[in-house]
Coordinates of C-alpha atoms in Angstrom, one line a residue:
X1 CA 5.9 -31.0 30.0
X2 CA 2.4 -31.9 28.8
X3 CA 3.2 -35.5 29.3
X4 CA 3.2 -35.0 33.1
X5 CA -0.5 -33.9 33.3
X6 CA -1.3 -36.3 30.4
X7 CA -1.4 -39.2 32.9
X8 CA -4.4 -37.6 34.6
X9 CA -6.1 -36.8 31.2
X10 CA -5.8 -40.4 30.2
X11 CA -8.2 -41.3 33.0
X12 CA -10.8 -39.0 31.3
X13 CA -10.8 -39.7 27.6
X14 CA -13.7 -37.3 26.8
X15 CA -11.7 -34.4 28.3
X16 CA -8.3 -35.5 26.9
X17 CA -8.2 -33.5 23.7
X18 CA -9.3 -30.3 25.4
X19 CA -6.9 -30.8 28.3
X20 CA -3.9 -31.5 26.0
X21 CA -4.8 -28.4 23.9
X22 CA -4.7 -26.2 27.0
X23 CA -1.6 -27.8 28.4
X24 CA 0.4 -27.4 25.2
X25 CA -1.1 -24.0 24.4
X26 CA -2.3 -25.5 21.1
X27 CA 1.2 -26.3 20.0
X28 CA 0.7 -30.1 19.9
X29 CA -2.1 -29.7 17.4
X30 CA 0.1 -27.5 15.3
X31 CA 2.8 -30.2 15.2
X32 CA 0.1 -32.7 14.3
X33 CA -1.0 -30.4 11.5
X34 CA 2.6 -30.1 10.4
X35 CA 2.8 -33.9 10.2
X36 CA -0.3 -34.1 8.0
X37 CA 0.8 -31.3 5.7
X38 CA 4.3 -32.4 5.2
X39 CA 4.2 -36.2 5.3
X40 CA 0.7 -37.5 4.6
X41 CA -0.4 -38.1 1.1
X42 CA -3.5 -39.7 -0.4
X43 CA -3.1 -43.5 -0.2
X44 CA -0.4 -43.3 2.4
X45 CA -0.3 -46.4 4.7
X46 CA 0.1 -45.1 8.2
X47 CA 0.6 -46.8 11.6
X48 CA -0.1 -44.5 14.6
X49 CA 1.4 -45.9 17.9
X50 CA -0.5 -44.6 20.9
X51 CA -3.4 -43.0 18.9
X52 CA -5.2 -42.1 22.1
X53 CA -8.6 -40.5 21.3
X54 CA -7.8 -40.5 17.5
X55 CA -7.3 -36.7 16.9
X56 CA -4.3 -37.2 14.6
X57 CA -5.8 -40.4 13.2
X58 CA -8.8 -38.5 12.0
X59 CA -6.7 -35.7 10.5
X60 CA -4.6 -38.2 8.5
X61 CA -7.6 -40.2 7.3
X62 CA -9.3 -37.0 6.1
X63 CA -6.1 -36.3 4.2
X64 CA -6.6 -39.6 2.3
X65 CA -4.4 -41.9 4.3
X66 CA -5.2 -45.5 5.4
X67 CA -4.5 -45.4 9.1
X68 CA -4.2 -48.1 11.7
X69 CA -4.3 -46.6 15.2
X70 CA -3.1 -48.7 18.1
X71 CA -3.4 -48.0 21.8
X72 CA -3.2 -50.0 25.0
X73 CA -6.2 -48.2 26.6
X74 CA -9.6 -49.6 25.7
X75 CA -11.3 -46.4 27.0
X76 CA -9.2 -44.1 24.8
X77 CA -9.9 -46.3 21.7
X78 CA -13.6 -46.3 22.5
X79 CA -13.5 -42.5 22.4
X80 CA -11.5 -42.5 19.2
X81 CA -14.1 -44.8 17.5
X82 CA -16.9 -42.6 18.7
X83 CA -15.2 -39.5 17.3
X84 CA -14.2 -41.0 13.9
X85 CA -17.3 -42.9 13.1
X86 CA -19.1 -39.9 11.5
X87 CA -15.9 -38.5 10.0
X88 CA -15.6 -38.3 6.2
X89 CA -12.5 -38.2 4.0
X90 CA -10.7 -40.1 1.2
X91 CA -8.9 -42.3 3.6
X92 CA -9.8 -44.9 6.1
X93 CA -9.1 -45.4 9.8
X94 CA -9.3 -48.4 12.1
X95 CA -8.2 -49.1 15.6
X96 CA -6.7 -52.0 17.4
X97 CA -6.1 -52.6 21.1
X98 CA -2.4 -53.3 21.2
X99 CA 0.8 -52.5 23.2
X100 CA 3.6 -51.0 21.1
X101 CA 6.0 -53.9 21.6
X102 CA 3.5 -56.2 19.7
X103 CA 3.6 -54.4 16.4
X104 CA 6.3 -56.6 14.8
X105 CA 4.2 -59.7 15.4
X106 CA 1.0 -58.1 14.2
X107 CA 2.0 -56.5 10.9
X108 CA 4.1 -57.7 7.9
X109 CA 7.4 -56.1 7.0
X110 CA 7.5 -52.9 4.9
X111 CA 3.8 -52.5 5.3
X112 CA 3.8 -48.8 6.2
X113 CA 4.8 -45.6 4.5
X114 CA 4.6 -43.6 7.7
X115 CA 4.8 -44.5 11.4
X116 CA 3.8 -41.7 13.8
X117 CA 3.7 -41.5 17.6
X118 CA 2.9 -38.6 19.9
X119 CA 3.8 -38.5 23.6
X120 CA 4.4 -42.2 23.8
X121 CA 8.1 -43.0 23.8
X122 CA 8.7 -41.0 26.9
X123 CA 6.5 -43.5 28.8
X124 CA 8.7 -46.5 27.7
X125 CA 11.8 -47.9 29.4
X126 CA 14.9 -47.4 27.3
X127 CA 15.1 -51.1 26.3
X128 CA 11.5 -51.0 25.1
X129 CA 12.2 -47.8 23.1
X130 CA 15.0 -49.6 21.3
X131 CA 12.8 -52.7 20.8
X132 CA 9.9 -50.7 19.3
X133 CA 12.2 -48.7 17.1
X134 CA 13.7 -51.8 15.6
X135 CA 10.2 -53.1 14.9
X136 CA 9.4 -49.8 13.2
X137 CA 12.6 -50.3 11.1
X138 CA 11.2 -53.6 9.8
X139 CA 7.7 -52.2 9.2
X140 CA 8.6 -49.1 7.2
X141 CA 9.1 -49.1 3.4
X142 CA 12.7 -48.1 2.3
X143 CA 11.5 -44.5 1.7
X144 CA 9.2 -44.4 4.7
X145 CA 9.2 -41.8 7.5
X146 CA 9.2 -42.3 11.3
X147 CA 7.7 -39.2 13.0
X148 CA 7.8 -38.9 16.8
X149 CA 6.5 -36.0 18.8
X150 CA 7.5 -36.1 22.5
X151 CA 8.8 -34.2 25.5
X152 CA 12.5 -33.4 25.9
X153 CA 14.5 -31.2 28.3
X154 CA 15.5 -28.1 26.4
X155 CA 19.2 -27.0 26.2
X156 CA 20.4 -23.8 27.8
X157 CA 20.2 -22.6 31.3
X158 CA 17.2 -20.2 31.1
X159 CA 15.0 -22.5 28.9
X160 CA 15.8 -25.5 31.2
X161 CA 15.1 -23.4 34.3
X162 CA 11.7 -22.3 32.9
X163 CA 10.9 -25.8 31.8
X164 CA 11.4 -27.2 35.3
X165 CA 9.6 -24.3 36.9
X166 CA 6.5 -25.1 34.9
X167 CA 6.9 -28.9 35.0
X168 CA 7.3 -29.4 38.7
X169 CA 3.9 -28.1 39.8
X170 CA 2.2 -30.1 37.0
X171 CA 4.0 -33.2 38.2
X172 CA 2.8 -32.7 41.8
X173 CA -0.9 -32.2 40.6
X174 CA -0.7 -35.2 38.4
X175 CA 0.7 -37.3 41.3
X176 CA -2.0 -36.2 43.6
X177 CA -4.6 -37.4 41.2
X178 CA -3.0 -40.5 39.5
X179 CA -0.1 -41.4 41.9
X180 CA 2.3 -41.5 38.9
X181 CA 4.5 -39.3 36.9
X182 CA 6.4 -39.2 33.6
X183 CA 9.9 -38.4 32.4
X184 CA 11.1 -36.6 29.3
X185 CA 13.2 -38.3 26.6
X186 CA 16.9 -38.1 27.1
X187 CA 19.6 -38.6 24.3
X188 CA 16.9 -39.8 22.0
X189 CA 18.9 -39.0 18.9
X190 CA 21.4 -41.6 19.9
X191 CA 18.6 -44.1 20.5
X192 CA 17.2 -43.4 17.0
X193 CA 20.7 -43.8 15.4
X194 CA 21.4 -47.0 17.2
X195 CA 18.1 -48.4 15.8
X196 CA 19.2 -47.6 12.2
X197 CA 17.4 -44.3 11.7
X198 CA 18.5 -40.8 10.8
X199 CA 17.7 -38.3 13.5
X200 CA 16.8 -34.7 12.9
X201 CA 14.4 -32.3 14.6
X202 CA 11.9 -31.1 12.1
X203 CA 10.0 -28.8 14.4
X204 CA 9.7 -27.8 18.0
X205 CA 7.5 -25.8 20.4
X206 CA 7.1 -24.7 24.0
X207 CA 10.6 -23.5 24.3
X208 CA 12.0 -26.5 22.5
X209 CA 10.5 -28.9 25.1
X210 CA 8.1 -30.4 22.6
X211 CA 9.9 -31.8 19.6
X212 CA 9.0 -33.5 16.3
X213 CA 11.7 -36.0 15.3
X214 CA 11.8 -36.9 11.6
X215 CA 13.6 -40.1 10.9
X216 CA 14.3 -42.3 7.8
X217 CA 15.8 -45.8 7.5
X218 CA 19.5 -45.3 6.7
X219 CA 21.1 -48.6 7.8
X220 CA 20.5 -51.8 9.6
X221 CA 20.2 -51.4 13.4
X222 CA 23.6 -51.3 15.0
X223 CA 23.9 -54.6 16.8
X224 CA 24.1 -54.2 20.5
X225 CA 26.7 -56.3 22.3
X226 CA 24.9 -59.2 23.9
X227 CA 24.6 -58.0 27.5
X228 CA 25.4 -60.4 30.3
X229 CA 22.5 -60.8 32.7
X230 CA 23.3 -58.9 35.9
X231 CA 23.2 -60.7 39.2
X232 CA 21.4 -59.2 42.1
X233 CA 22.3 -59.6 45.7
X234 CA 21.6 -57.6 48.9
X235 CA 24.0 -54.8 49.4
X236 CA 24.3 -51.8 51.7
X237 CA 25.7 -48.5 50.3
X238 CA 25.3 -44.8 50.8
X239 CA 22.7 -44.9 47.9
X240 CA 20.6 -47.7 49.4
X241 CA 20.7 -46.1 52.9
X242 CA 19.5 -42.8 51.3
X243 CA 16.8 -44.6 49.4
X244 CA 15.7 -46.5 52.5
X245 CA 15.4 -43.2 54.4
X246 CA 13.6 -41.5 51.5
X247 CA 11.1 -44.4 51.0
X248 CA 10.5 -44.5 54.8
X249 CA 9.5 -40.8 55.0
X250 CA 8.7 -39.6 51.4
X251 CA 7.9 -42.8 49.5
X252 CA 4.7 -41.4 48.0
X253 CA 6.3 -38.1 46.8
X254 CA 7.6 -38.2 43.1
X255 CA 10.0 -38.8 41.6
X256 CA 9.8 -42.4 42.6
X257 CA 13.0 -44.4 43.1
X258 CA 12.9 -46.8 40.1
X259 CA 14.9 -50.0 39.5
X260 CA 16.1 -50.5 35.9
X261 CA 13.7 -52.8 34.1
X262 CA 15.0 -56.0 32.6
X263 CA 16.1 -59.6 33.4
X264 CA 18.3 -60.4 36.4
X265 CA 19.8 -63.4 38.0
X266 CA 19.5 -64.3 41.7
X267 CA 22.0 -66.9 42.8
X268 CA 23.1 -69.3 40.1
X269 CA 20.0 -70.0 38.0
X270 CA 20.0 -72.4 35.0
X271 CA 17.6 -73.1 32.1
X272 CA 15.1 -74.9 34.4
X273 CA 15.1 -72.3 37.2
X274 CA 11.9 -70.4 38.0
X275 CA 11.1 -67.0 36.6
X276 CA 9.7 -64.5 39.0
X277 CA 8.1 -61.2 37.9
X278 CA 7.9 -57.9 39.9
X279 CA 7.5 -54.2 39.3
X280 CA 10.3 -51.6 39.1
X281 CA 9.7 -49.8 42.4
X282 CA 13.3 -49.8 43.8
X283 CA 12.3 -50.8 47.4
X284 CA 10.2 -53.8 46.1
X285 CA 13.1 -55.2 44.0
X286 CA 15.6 -54.9 46.8
X287 CA 13.2 -56.5 49.3
X288 CA 12.5 -59.4 46.9
X289 CA 16.3 -59.9 46.4
X290 CA 16.9 -59.8 50.2
X291 CA 14.2 -62.5 50.7
X292 CA 15.5 -64.8 48.0
X293 CA 19.3 -64.4 48.1
X294 CA 20.9 -67.6 49.4
X295 CA 17.5 -69.4 49.4
X296 CA 16.6 -69.7 45.7
X297 CA 18.4 -69.7 42.4
X298 CA 16.0 -68.0 40.0
X299 CA 15.5 -65.4 37.3
X300 CA 13.8 -62.1 38.2
X301 CA 12.0 -60.2 35.4
X302 CA 11.5 -56.5 36.4
X303 CA 8.7 -55.0 34.4
X304 CA 7.6 -51.4 34.3
X305 CA 5.2 -50.5 37.0
X306 CA 5.8 -46.7 36.8
X307 CA 8.0 -47.0 39.9
X308 CA 4.9 -47.9 42.0
X309 CA 4.6 -50.8 44.3
X310 CA 2.9 -53.9 42.8
X311 CA -0.4 -53.7 44.6
X312 CA -1.0 -50.0 43.9
X313 CA 0.3 -50.2 40.3
X314 CA -2.0 -53.1 39.4
X315 CA -5.0 -51.5 41.0
X316 CA -4.2 -48.1 39.3
X317 CA -3.7 -49.6 35.8
X318 CA 0.1 -49.1 35.7
X319 CA 1.2 -52.8 36.0
X320 CA -0.7 -54.7 33.4
X321 CA -0.5 -57.7 31.1
X322 CA 0.7 -55.4 28.4
X323 CA 3.7 -54.2 30.6
X324 CA 4.6 -57.8 31.4
X325 CA 4.3 -58.8 27.7
X326 CA 6.6 -55.9 26.8
X327 CA 9.1 -57.1 29.4
X328 CA 9.1 -60.6 28.1
X329 CA 9.6 -59.4 24.5
X330 CA 12.4 -57.0 25.2
X331 CA 14.4 -59.2 27.6
X332 CA 16.6 -62.3 27.0
X333 CA 14.2 -64.4 28.9
X334 CA 13.4 -66.8 26.0
X335 CA 17.1 -67.4 25.5
X336 CA 18.0 -68.5 29.0
X337 CA 15.2 -70.8 30.1
X338 CA 13.5 -73.9 28.5
X339 CA 10.1 -73.6 30.2
X340 CA 7.3 -71.1 29.8
X341 CA 6.1 -70.4 33.4
X342 CA 6.0 -67.1 35.1
X343 CA 5.4 -66.5 38.8
X344 CA 3.6 -63.3 39.5
X345 CA 2.8 -61.7 42.9
X346 CA -0.7 -62.5 44.0
X347 CA -1.3 -58.8 44.9
X348 CA -1.2 -57.8 41.2
X349 CA -3.9 -60.3 40.1
X350 CA -6.5 -57.6 40.2
X351 CA -4.8 -55.7 37.3
X352 CA -3.1 -58.3 35.2
X353 CA -4.9 -60.5 32.7
X354 CA -3.0 -63.7 32.9
X355 CA -4.9 -65.3 29.9
X356 CA -3.8 -62.4 27.7
X357 CA -0.2 -63.0 28.6
X358 CA -0.6 -66.7 27.6
X359 CA -2.3 -65.8 24.3
X360 CA 0.3 -63.2 23.3
X361 CA 3.5 -64.9 24.4
X362 CA 2.8 -68.6 25.3
X363 CA 3.9 -68.0 28.8
X364 CA 1.6 -69.4 31.6
X365 CA 1.1 -67.4 34.8
X366 CA 1.2 -68.8 38.3
X367 CA 0.2 -66.6 41.2
X368 CA 2.8 -66.6 43.9
X369 CA 2.4 -65.9 47.6
X370 CA 1.5 -62.5 49.1
X371 CA 4.9 -62.1 50.9
X372 CA 8.3 -62.4 49.2
X373 CA 9.7 -64.2 52.2
X374 CA 7.3 -67.1 51.5
X375 CA 8.6 -67.7 48.0
X376 CA 11.3 -70.2 48.9
X377 CA 8.8 -72.4 50.7
X378 CA 6.3 -71.9 47.9
X379 CA 8.8 -73.2 45.3
X380 CA 10.0 -76.0 47.5
X381 CA 6.4 -77.2 47.7
X382 CA 6.1 -77.3 43.9
X383 CA 4.3 -73.9 43.6
X384 CA 1.6 -74.8 46.2
X385 CA 0.4 -72.1 48.6
X386 CA -0.7 -72.5 52.1
X387 CA -3.6 -70.5 53.4
X388 CA -1.2 -68.2 55.2
X389 CA 0.5 -67.4 51.9
X390 CA -2.9 -66.4 50.4
X391 CA -4.2 -64.0 52.9
X392 CA -3.0 -60.4 53.4
X393 CA -1.7 -59.6 56.8
X394 CA -1.3 -56.1 58.2
X395 CA 0.9 -56.5 61.4
X396 CA 2.0 -53.8 63.7
X397 CA 5.4 -53.3 62.1
X398 CA 3.8 -52.8 58.6
X399 CA 1.2 -50.4 60.1
X400 CA 3.9 -48.3 61.8
X401 CA 6.0 -48.2 58.6
X402 CA 3.0 -47.2 56.4
X403 CA 2.0 -44.5 58.8
X404 CA 5.5 -43.1 58.7
X405 CA 5.4 -43.3 54.9
X406 CA 2.1 -41.5 54.7
X407 CA 3.0 -38.8 57.2
X408 CA 6.0 -37.9 55.1
X409 CA 3.7 -36.2 52.7
X410 CA 0.7 -35.3 54.7
X411 CA 2.7 -33.8 57.5
X412 CA 4.2 -31.4 55.0
X413 CA 0.7 -30.4 53.8
X414 CA -0.4 -29.6 57.4
X415 CA 2.7 -28.5 59.2
X416 CA 4.4 -26.4 56.6
X417 CA 1.5 -23.9 56.5
X418 CA 1.4 -23.9 60.3
X419 CA 5.1 -23.1 60.4
X420 CA 4.7 -20.2 57.9
X421 CA 1.3 -18.6 59.0
X422 CA 0.5 -19.9 62.5
X423 CA 3.9 -20.6 64.1
X424 CA 2.5 -20.6 67.7
X425 CA 0.4 -23.6 66.7
X426 CA 3.2 -25.6 65.0
X427 CA 4.3 -27.8 68.0
X428 CA 0.9 -28.4 69.4
X429 CA -0.5 -29.5 66.0
X430 CA 2.6 -31.5 65.3
X431 CA 2.4 -33.4 68.5
X432 CA -1.4 -34.0 68.0
X433 CA -0.9 -35.2 64.5
X434 CA 2.0 -37.6 65.3
X435 CA 0.2 -38.9 68.4
X436 CA -3.1 -39.5 66.6
X437 CA -1.6 -41.2 63.5
X438 CA 0.7 -43.5 65.4
X439 CA -2.0 -44.3 67.9
X440 CA -4.3 -45.1 64.9
X441 CA -1.6 -47.5 63.6
X442 CA -1.5 -49.3 66.9
X443 CA -5.2 -49.7 67.4
X444 CA -6.3 -49.9 63.8
X445 CA -7.4 -53.6 63.8
X446 CA -9.6 -53.1 66.8
X447 CA -11.4 -49.9 65.7
X448 CA -14.9 -50.8 64.4
X449 CA -15.7 -50.2 60.8
X450 CA -14.3 -51.3 57.4
X451 CA -13.8 -47.8 56.1
X452 CA -11.4 -45.2 57.4
X453 CA -14.1 -42.6 57.9
X454 CA -16.0 -45.0 60.1
X455 CA -12.9 -45.8 62.1
X456 CA -12.3 -42.1 62.6
X457 CA -15.5 -41.9 64.7
X458 CA -14.1 -44.0 67.7
X459 CA -10.7 -42.5 67.0
X460 CA -12.2 -39.0 67.5
X461 CA -14.1 -40.0 70.6
X462 CA -10.9 -41.3 72.2
X463 CA -8.9 -38.2 71.2
X464 CA -11.6 -35.8 72.4
X465 CA -11.8 -37.7 75.7
X466 CA -8.1 -37.3 76.1
X467 CA -8.4 -33.6 75.4
X468 CA -11.2 -33.0 77.9
X469 CA -9.3 -35.0 80.5
X470 CA -6.2 -33.0 79.9
X471 CA -8.1 -29.7 80.2
X472 CA -10.0 -30.8 83.4
X473 CA -6.9 -32.1 85.3
X474 CA -4.0 -30.1 83.9
X475 CA -4.4 -27.2 81.5
X476 CA -7.8 -25.8 82.5
X477 CA -8.4 -24.4 79.1
X478 CA -11.0 -21.6 78.8
X479 CA -14.2 -22.6 77.0
X480 CA -13.4 -20.9 73.7
X481 CA -9.9 -22.5 73.5
X482 CA -11.4 -25.8 74.4
X483 CA -14.0 -25.4 71.7
X484 CA -11.3 -24.6 69.1
X485 CA -9.1 -27.4 70.1
X486 CA -12.0 -29.8 70.1
X487 CA -12.8 -28.8 66.5
X488 CA -9.1 -29.2 65.5
X489 CA -8.8 -32.6 67.2
X490 CA -12.0 -33.7 65.5
X491 CA -10.7 -32.5 62.1
X492 CA -7.3 -34.3 62.6
X493 CA -9.0 -37.5 63.6
X494 CA -11.3 -37.5 60.5
X495 CA -8.3 -36.6 58.3
X496 CA -6.2 -39.4 59.9
X497 CA -8.9 -42.1 59.5
X498 CA -10.0 -41.0 56.1
X499 CA -6.7 -40.3 54.4
X500 CA -4.5 -42.9 56.0
X501 CA -6.8 -45.7 55.0
X502 CA -4.8 -45.9 51.8
X503 CA -1.9 -47.2 53.8
X504 CA -3.9 -50.4 54.4
X505 CA -4.0 -53.4 52.0
X506 CA -7.4 -54.4 53.4
X507 CA -9.3 -51.1 52.7
X508 CA -10.0 -49.2 49.5
X509 CA -8.0 -46.1 48.5
X510 CA -8.3 -42.8 50.3
X511 CA -9.7 -41.1 47.2
X512 CA -13.1 -42.7 48.0
X513 CA -13.3 -40.4 51.1
X514 CA -12.5 -37.1 49.4
X515 CA -16.1 -35.9 48.8
X516 CA -17.4 -36.8 52.3
X517 CA -14.3 -35.4 53.9
X518 CA -14.8 -32.1 52.1
X519 CA -18.4 -31.9 53.3
X520 CA -17.3 -32.7 56.9
X521 CA -14.4 -30.2 56.9
X522 CA -16.7 -27.5 55.5
X523 CA -19.2 -28.2 58.3
X524 CA -16.4 -27.9 60.9
X525 CA -15.2 -24.7 59.3
X526 CA -18.7 -23.3 59.6
X527 CA -18.9 -24.4 63.2
X528 CA -15.6 -22.7 63.9
X529 CA -17.0 -19.4 62.4
X530 CA -20.5 -19.6 63.9
X531 CA -19.7 -21.0 67.3
X532 CA -18.2 -17.9 68.8
X533 CA -21.1 -15.8 67.4
X534 CA -23.8 -18.1 68.8
X535 CA -22.1 -18.3 72.2
X536 CA -21.3 -14.6 72.3
X537 CA -17.5 -15.1 72.6
X538 CA -15.3 -12.3 71.6

C-alpha cells in the first residue's frame, strides 16, 4: 500500500526516503537489506530498474557490486547522484535517465548477474510488464536473479480487509495532492512464468502486502499467440451508461475508469493509415472513437496516462514521451504500418518531448487539433490545422459539464458534514452552492480577471447583492443571521472561484490558490467569531 502515497513522495525527492520508511514501517528497507545480504556479491553486475533516490543502489555498491540505476525521473536521479557522490565502497554506481521498456536496446544480452526493481512493476500496464520481463530475460546471465519488490493484495479475508482499510485513505490523500493513484500487482506469478522465469516469494512484509519475488531464468518466454488488433466503434451498454454517469458526477474521484492500453483499429485501416495517440482515460478514448467512427480509417495507440485526461496528465507529468515510447515498443505498431508518423493531441504538447520520441524510436510527431471532432478535417487537409483547430474554446456546454464534474467531489466535501453535523443548514447551503457554481459556469467568460480568486470578487458581489435583496424584500433576516449568511455566501463564492478554476483549460490549476484561500478562510472564521462580540450580539 506504500505505492499509493509514493506518487506524492515522487514529487519531493528529498523527502522520498523518509516518507517511504514511515509508510512501510521500515519494512521496505528490511527487504532491501535482505536483497543485499542474500543476492549481492563483490563484483556482481546489477541493473536496478526504477532506482529512485538511489538508496538500494548505494547499499549494493557498498557491498561491492557494479550497479547501473535507471529511472524516468530526472529529479529522483539528481537526488540519487547527490546522495551517492560521497559514498565509499568496493563497488561502483552510475545512473541513467531511462524508461524501463528501453533496457533491451541500451544494454547487451547476458550483461547482468542481478536485476532488481522495487515498487515499479505495479505502475506498468500488463503488456509493458511482460515486455520488460522479456527484456530482463535476455539481459540476465544463465544463473542470474531477477528480484522484484512490489505491492500485492494479500490473501485471506481479514488480511485483505485490513489492507483495503489502510489503503483507501492513503489513496484519497494521494489523489488530493497528485490527482493520480496506483494499483497493486495481480496474478504476477503467472506473468513471471509466461516470461520464462521461475516465480517464488522469498520474503514478505506488511501483512503479506509487500512481497519480494525471486526469479531465475528457467526457459524461453512462452510465446504469446499473436493477438488480433481489436476494432473500436461507438457502443452503448449498461457499462458505458454507468461510466458516463460516473464521469459526469465523480470523474475526479479515484479509481479512474481506465481503457486498456495498446493498439486499436478504427474503421478499416491499412499500412498507410494515420496513427493517432491518446491517453487511457476511458471517457477520452470513447469520445475519440465516437468522433472518428465512420469518418476516418486509422490506428489508435492508447498509451498510459494513469487514467487521467490528456491535458491534466501531460501537465502533471503522467503522460510523457517515455509513456508513448513504451506504448510504441510494446504494441504491434511497427508491424502494421509502413510509415513513422504519430499524431498527438495538441493539448499534451506541454508535457511530451517530441524530439525524444524521434530519437528513441524514429517516429516523428505531428500535433493534431485541440478537439477530436476536427481530426477528420485535419487529416483531409494533409495534417494542416486552421486557427480554430489551434485555439482552446470553453463553450457553455463544456463549462456546465465541468462544473458538474467538479461538484461531484466538492459537494461531498461541503454537504456531507452539513448533513451529519448541521442538518438544518443542509438545504440552504446545497441550494446556495449549486446556484453559485452553475451561475459561475454561465457568466465565467464575462467575469473580470484571469485567475479564479479574482473572478470570485465580482461573483461574491453579485451573490451578496442577491442575499441583501432577498432579505430586504422577502425574508427580513435579523442582523446576526444576515451577517452569518453574508460570511457564508462570501466563503462559498471564494471557494467556487478559487477551486473551480481547475475546470477551465484557460486557467492554471486550483492548487495555486490553496495558500491564499487558506488565509482568506481563516480571516472569515475570525470575523465569524469576533463579529458577534464586537457588535454585542448574544
